[in-house]
Short mmCIF file of N, CA, C and O in Angstrom, two decimals:
data_model
loop_
_atom_site.label_atom_id
_atom_site.label_comp_id
_atom_site.label_asym_id
_atom_site.label_seq_id
_atom_site.Cartn_x
_atom_site.Cartn_y
_atom_site.Cartn_z
N MET O 284 0.84 -1.19 0.00
CA MET O 284 0.00 0.00 0.00
C MET O 284 0.88 1.24 0.00
O MET O 284 1.84 1.34 0.75
N LEU O 285 0.56 2.19 -0.86
CA LEU O 285 1.33 3.41 -0.96
C LEU O 285 0.91 4.41 0.11
O LEU O 285 -0.27 4.52 0.44
N HIS O 286 1.89 5.13 0.62
CA HIS O 286 1.59 6.16 1.61
C HIS O 286 1.04 7.40 0.90
O HIS O 286 1.25 7.61 -0.29
N ASN O 287 0.34 8.22 1.67
CA ASN O 287 -0.26 9.43 1.10
C ASN O 287 0.78 10.37 0.51
O ASN O 287 0.53 11.01 -0.50
N TYR O 288 1.96 10.45 1.15
CA TYR O 288 2.95 11.39 0.65
C TYR O 288 3.52 10.94 -0.70
O TYR O 288 3.90 11.77 -1.52
N VAL O 289 3.55 9.64 -0.97
CA VAL O 289 4.00 9.16 -2.27
C VAL O 289 2.94 9.49 -3.32
O VAL O 289 3.26 9.95 -4.42
N ILE O 290 1.69 9.29 -2.99
CA ILE O 290 0.59 9.60 -3.90
C ILE O 290 0.55 11.10 -4.18
O ILE O 290 0.38 11.53 -5.33
N GLU O 291 0.73 11.92 -3.15
CA GLU O 291 0.75 13.37 -3.34
C GLU O 291 1.91 13.79 -4.22
O GLU O 291 1.77 14.69 -5.05
N ASP O 292 3.07 13.16 -4.05
CA ASP O 292 4.22 13.45 -4.91
C ASP O 292 3.90 13.16 -6.37
O ASP O 292 4.22 13.95 -7.25
N ARG O 293 3.27 12.03 -6.62
CA ARG O 293 2.90 11.67 -7.99
C ARG O 293 1.91 12.68 -8.56
O ARG O 293 2.01 13.08 -9.73
N GLU O 294 0.92 13.06 -7.76
CA GLU O 294 -0.08 14.03 -8.23
C GLU O 294 0.55 15.39 -8.51
O GLU O 294 0.22 16.04 -9.51
N MET O 295 1.45 15.82 -7.65
CA MET O 295 2.13 17.10 -7.87
C MET O 295 3.02 17.05 -9.11
O MET O 295 3.11 18.01 -9.86
N GLU O 296 3.67 15.91 -9.32
CA GLU O 296 4.50 15.75 -10.52
C GLU O 296 3.64 15.81 -11.78
O GLU O 296 4.01 16.46 -12.76
N ARG O 297 2.49 15.18 -11.74
CA ARG O 297 1.56 15.21 -12.88
C ARG O 297 1.04 16.62 -13.11
O ARG O 297 0.93 17.08 -14.25
N LEU O 298 0.73 17.34 -12.04
CA LEU O 298 0.25 18.70 -12.15
C LEU O 298 1.34 19.62 -12.72
O LEU O 298 1.07 20.49 -13.54
N ALA O 299 2.59 19.41 -12.30
CA ALA O 299 3.70 20.20 -12.83
C ALA O 299 3.88 19.95 -14.32
O ALA O 299 4.14 20.87 -15.10
N TRP O 300 3.75 18.69 -14.72
CA TRP O 300 3.87 18.34 -16.13
C TRP O 300 2.77 19.03 -16.94
O TRP O 300 3.04 19.66 -17.97
N GLN O 301 1.54 18.95 -16.46
CA GLN O 301 0.42 19.58 -17.17
C GLN O 301 0.58 21.09 -17.20
O GLN O 301 0.37 21.73 -18.23
N SER O 302 0.97 21.68 -16.10
CA SER O 302 1.15 23.13 -16.04
C SER O 302 2.26 23.59 -16.97
O SER O 302 2.14 24.62 -17.63
N SER O 303 3.34 22.82 -17.04
CA SER O 303 4.45 23.21 -17.93
C SER O 303 4.01 23.17 -19.39
O SER O 303 4.42 24.02 -20.19
N LEU O 304 3.18 22.19 -19.74
CA LEU O 304 2.67 22.14 -21.11
C LEU O 304 1.81 23.36 -21.42
O LEU O 304 1.94 23.98 -22.48
N LEU O 305 0.94 23.72 -20.51
CA LEU O 305 0.08 24.89 -20.72
C LEU O 305 0.90 26.18 -20.76
O LEU O 305 0.66 27.05 -21.60
N MET O 306 1.86 26.30 -19.85
CA MET O 306 2.69 27.51 -19.82
C MET O 306 3.53 27.62 -21.09
O MET O 306 3.70 28.73 -21.63
N SER O 307 4.05 26.51 -21.56
CA SER O 307 4.88 26.53 -22.78
C SER O 307 4.03 26.81 -24.02
O SER O 307 4.50 27.45 -24.96
N ALA O 308 2.78 26.37 -24.01
CA ALA O 308 1.91 26.57 -25.16
C ALA O 308 1.53 28.03 -25.34
O ALA O 308 1.24 28.46 -26.46
N THR O 309 1.53 28.81 -24.26
CA THR O 309 1.16 30.21 -24.39
C THR O 309 2.22 31.02 -25.10
O THR O 309 1.92 32.05 -25.69
N GLY O 310 3.47 30.57 -25.05
CA GLY O 310 4.56 31.28 -25.73
C GLY O 310 5.11 32.44 -24.95
O GLY O 310 5.97 33.17 -25.43
N ASN O 311 4.63 32.66 -23.73
CA ASN O 311 5.10 33.79 -22.93
C ASN O 311 6.39 33.49 -22.17
O ASN O 311 6.92 34.37 -21.51
N PHE O 312 6.89 32.27 -22.27
CA PHE O 312 8.05 31.88 -21.48
C PHE O 312 9.25 31.55 -22.36
O PHE O 312 10.09 30.75 -22.01
N GLY O 313 9.33 32.17 -23.52
CA GLY O 313 10.46 31.97 -24.42
C GLY O 313 10.26 30.76 -25.31
O GLY O 313 9.27 30.04 -25.24
N LYS O 314 11.25 30.54 -26.16
CA LYS O 314 11.16 29.44 -27.12
C LYS O 314 11.34 28.08 -26.45
O LYS O 314 10.82 27.09 -26.92
N LYS O 315 12.11 28.04 -25.37
CA LYS O 315 12.37 26.76 -24.71
C LYS O 315 11.21 26.32 -23.83
O LYS O 315 11.08 25.14 -23.53
N GLY O 316 10.38 27.23 -23.39
CA GLY O 316 9.25 26.87 -22.54
C GLY O 316 9.68 26.61 -21.11
O GLY O 316 10.77 26.97 -20.68
N VAL O 317 8.82 25.95 -20.38
CA VAL O 317 9.06 25.65 -18.97
C VAL O 317 9.10 24.14 -18.80
O VAL O 317 8.21 23.43 -19.27
N LYS O 318 10.12 23.66 -18.13
CA LYS O 318 10.25 22.22 -17.87
C LYS O 318 9.53 21.86 -16.58
O LYS O 318 9.52 22.64 -15.61
N PRO O 319 8.91 20.69 -16.51
CA PRO O 319 8.20 20.28 -15.29
C PRO O 319 9.10 20.23 -14.05
O PRO O 319 8.66 20.55 -12.96
N LYS O 320 10.38 19.90 -14.22
CA LYS O 320 11.29 19.82 -13.08
C LYS O 320 11.55 21.19 -12.46
O LYS O 320 11.94 21.28 -11.31
N LYS O 321 11.36 22.26 -13.23
CA LYS O 321 11.51 23.60 -12.66
C LYS O 321 10.34 23.94 -11.75
O LYS O 321 10.45 24.77 -10.87
N LEU O 322 9.20 23.31 -11.99
CA LEU O 322 8.01 23.57 -11.20
C LEU O 322 7.93 22.68 -9.97
O LEU O 322 7.49 23.12 -8.90
N PHE O 323 8.35 21.42 -10.12
CA PHE O 323 8.25 20.49 -9.00
C PHE O 323 9.19 19.31 -9.21
O PHE O 323 9.27 18.76 -10.31
N GLU O 324 9.91 18.93 -8.16
CA GLU O 324 10.72 17.72 -8.16
C GLU O 324 10.24 16.83 -7.03
O GLU O 324 9.97 17.30 -5.94
N ARG O 325 10.16 15.55 -7.32
CA ARG O 325 9.65 14.59 -6.33
C ARG O 325 10.56 14.53 -5.10
O ARG O 325 11.76 14.67 -5.20
N HIS O 326 9.94 14.30 -3.96
CA HIS O 326 10.66 14.14 -2.70
C HIS O 326 10.79 12.68 -2.30
O HIS O 326 11.65 12.33 -1.51
N PHE O 327 9.92 11.82 -2.84
CA PHE O 327 9.90 10.40 -2.49
C PHE O 327 9.88 9.57 -3.76
O PHE O 327 9.26 9.94 -4.75
N ASP O 328 10.55 8.40 -3.72
CA ASP O 328 10.46 7.49 -4.84
C ASP O 328 9.19 6.64 -4.72
O ASP O 328 8.40 6.83 -3.79
N ASP O 329 9.00 5.70 -5.64
CA ASP O 329 7.78 4.89 -5.64
C ASP O 329 7.66 3.97 -4.44
O ASP O 329 6.58 3.51 -4.11
N MET O 330 8.78 3.69 -3.78
CA MET O 330 8.76 2.82 -2.60
C MET O 330 8.57 3.61 -1.31
O MET O 330 8.50 3.05 -0.23
N GLY O 331 8.54 4.95 -1.40
CA GLY O 331 8.34 5.78 -0.22
C GLY O 331 9.62 6.23 0.44
O GLY O 331 9.60 6.84 1.50
N ASN O 332 10.77 5.96 -0.21
CA ASN O 332 12.05 6.40 0.33
C ASN O 332 12.33 7.84 -0.07
O ASN O 332 11.97 8.28 -1.17
N VAL O 333 13.00 8.57 0.80
CA VAL O 333 13.32 9.97 0.52
C VAL O 333 14.38 10.03 -0.57
O VAL O 333 15.37 9.30 -0.53
N ILE O 334 14.16 10.87 -1.57
CA ILE O 334 15.13 11.09 -2.63
C ILE O 334 16.03 12.23 -2.17
O ILE O 334 15.57 13.33 -1.89
N SER O 335 17.32 11.96 -2.09
CA SER O 335 18.24 13.01 -1.61
C SER O 335 18.60 13.93 -2.77
O SER O 335 18.90 13.48 -3.87
N LYS O 336 18.56 15.21 -2.52
CA LYS O 336 18.89 16.22 -3.52
C LYS O 336 20.40 16.44 -3.57
O LYS O 336 20.97 16.63 -4.60
N ASN O 337 21.04 16.46 -2.41
CA ASN O 337 22.48 16.64 -2.32
C ASN O 337 23.07 15.36 -1.74
O ASN O 337 22.44 14.66 -0.98
N GLU O 338 24.29 15.09 -2.10
CA GLU O 338 24.92 13.87 -1.59
C GLU O 338 25.09 13.98 -0.09
O GLU O 338 25.59 14.98 0.42
N GLY O 339 24.67 12.97 0.62
CA GLY O 339 24.83 12.96 2.06
C GLY O 339 23.73 13.67 2.82
O GLY O 339 23.71 13.67 4.03
N GLN O 340 22.83 14.31 2.11
CA GLN O 340 21.74 15.03 2.77
C GLN O 340 20.41 14.58 2.20
O GLN O 340 20.27 14.42 0.99
N GLY O 341 19.45 14.39 3.06
CA GLY O 341 18.11 14.09 2.61
C GLY O 341 17.34 15.37 2.41
O GLY O 341 17.84 16.47 2.64
N VAL O 342 16.13 15.26 1.97
CA VAL O 342 15.29 16.42 1.77
C VAL O 342 14.91 17.04 3.11
O VAL O 342 14.93 18.24 3.28
N PHE O 343 14.61 16.18 4.06
CA PHE O 343 14.15 16.65 5.36
C PHE O 343 15.24 16.42 6.39
O PHE O 343 15.71 15.31 6.56
N THR O 344 15.64 17.48 7.06
CA THR O 344 16.62 17.35 8.14
C THR O 344 16.03 18.01 9.37
O THR O 344 15.41 19.06 9.30
N SER O 345 16.25 17.38 10.51
CA SER O 345 15.75 17.96 11.75
C SER O 345 16.87 18.74 12.42
O SER O 345 18.05 18.39 12.29
N ILE O 346 16.49 19.79 13.13
CA ILE O 346 17.47 20.59 13.86
C ILE O 346 17.02 20.71 15.32
O ILE O 346 15.85 20.55 15.63
N ASP O 347 17.97 21.01 16.16
CA ASP O 347 17.67 21.18 17.58
C ASP O 347 16.92 22.48 17.80
O ASP O 347 17.00 23.42 16.99
N LYS O 348 16.20 22.57 18.89
CA LYS O 348 15.47 23.78 19.23
C LYS O 348 16.41 24.95 19.42
O LYS O 348 16.12 26.08 19.01
N GLU O 349 17.59 24.71 20.01
CA GLU O 349 18.56 25.79 20.23
C GLU O 349 19.05 26.36 18.91
O GLU O 349 19.16 27.58 18.75
N VAL O 350 19.36 25.49 17.96
CA VAL O 350 19.83 25.95 16.65
C VAL O 350 18.73 26.74 15.96
O VAL O 350 18.98 27.79 15.36
N LYS O 351 17.49 26.25 16.04
CA LYS O 351 16.36 26.95 15.44
C LYS O 351 16.19 28.33 16.05
O LYS O 351 16.01 29.32 15.35
N ASP O 352 16.27 28.41 17.39
CA ASP O 352 16.12 29.70 18.07
C ASP O 352 17.24 30.66 17.68
O ASP O 352 17.00 31.85 17.49
N ASN O 353 18.47 30.15 17.57
CA ASN O 353 19.59 31.00 17.16
C ASN O 353 19.39 31.55 15.76
O ASN O 353 19.60 32.74 15.51
N LYS O 354 18.98 30.70 14.83
CA LYS O 354 18.73 31.14 13.45
C LYS O 354 17.59 32.16 13.40
O LYS O 354 17.66 33.16 12.68
N LEU O 355 16.55 31.92 14.19
CA LEU O 355 15.42 32.83 14.23
C LEU O 355 15.85 34.19 14.78
O LEU O 355 15.48 35.24 14.24
N ASN O 356 16.64 34.18 15.84
CA ASN O 356 17.12 35.45 16.41
C ASN O 356 18.02 36.20 15.45
O ASN O 356 17.98 37.43 15.39
N GLU O 357 18.82 35.47 14.66
CA GLU O 357 19.66 36.12 13.65
C GLU O 357 18.79 36.82 12.60
O GLU O 357 19.07 37.94 12.19
N LEU O 358 17.71 36.14 12.17
CA LEU O 358 16.81 36.75 11.19
C LEU O 358 16.09 37.96 11.75
O LEU O 358 15.95 38.99 11.08
N ILE O 359 15.67 37.86 13.00
CA ILE O 359 14.97 38.99 13.64
C ILE O 359 15.92 40.18 13.74
O ILE O 359 15.55 41.32 13.46
N ALA O 360 17.17 39.93 14.15
CA ALA O 360 18.14 41.01 14.27
C ALA O 360 18.46 41.62 12.90
O ALA O 360 18.65 42.83 12.77
N LYS O 361 18.50 40.79 11.87
CA LYS O 361 18.82 41.27 10.52
C LYS O 361 17.73 42.17 9.96
O LYS O 361 18.01 43.20 9.35
N PHE O 362 16.46 41.81 10.19
CA PHE O 362 15.36 42.53 9.56
C PHE O 362 14.73 43.58 10.46
O PHE O 362 13.89 44.35 10.00
N ASN O 363 15.08 43.64 11.73
CA ASN O 363 14.54 44.67 12.64
C ASN O 363 15.56 45.76 12.87
O ASN O 363 15.93 46.07 13.99
N LYS O 364 16.03 46.35 11.81
CA LYS O 364 17.02 47.43 11.92
C LYS O 364 16.34 48.75 12.11
O LYS O 364 15.32 49.05 11.70
#
């Protein structure tokens, strides 16, 4: 039985393919058109395993609360000038 996230990935991939065809048919996106991979890339394979985008890293990585708070504080300090 396939998990919901695998089914959603397939549906999003199909939607990206259809959207790229429609966008390319309008001619507003240049002669090359729009490729489906520019709109959406799958996160899971057909078996439900995570597809890694970078070597050694998966799509989803968890971080500690302290690291998250530090990054958040850096962003707040950067944009609250």
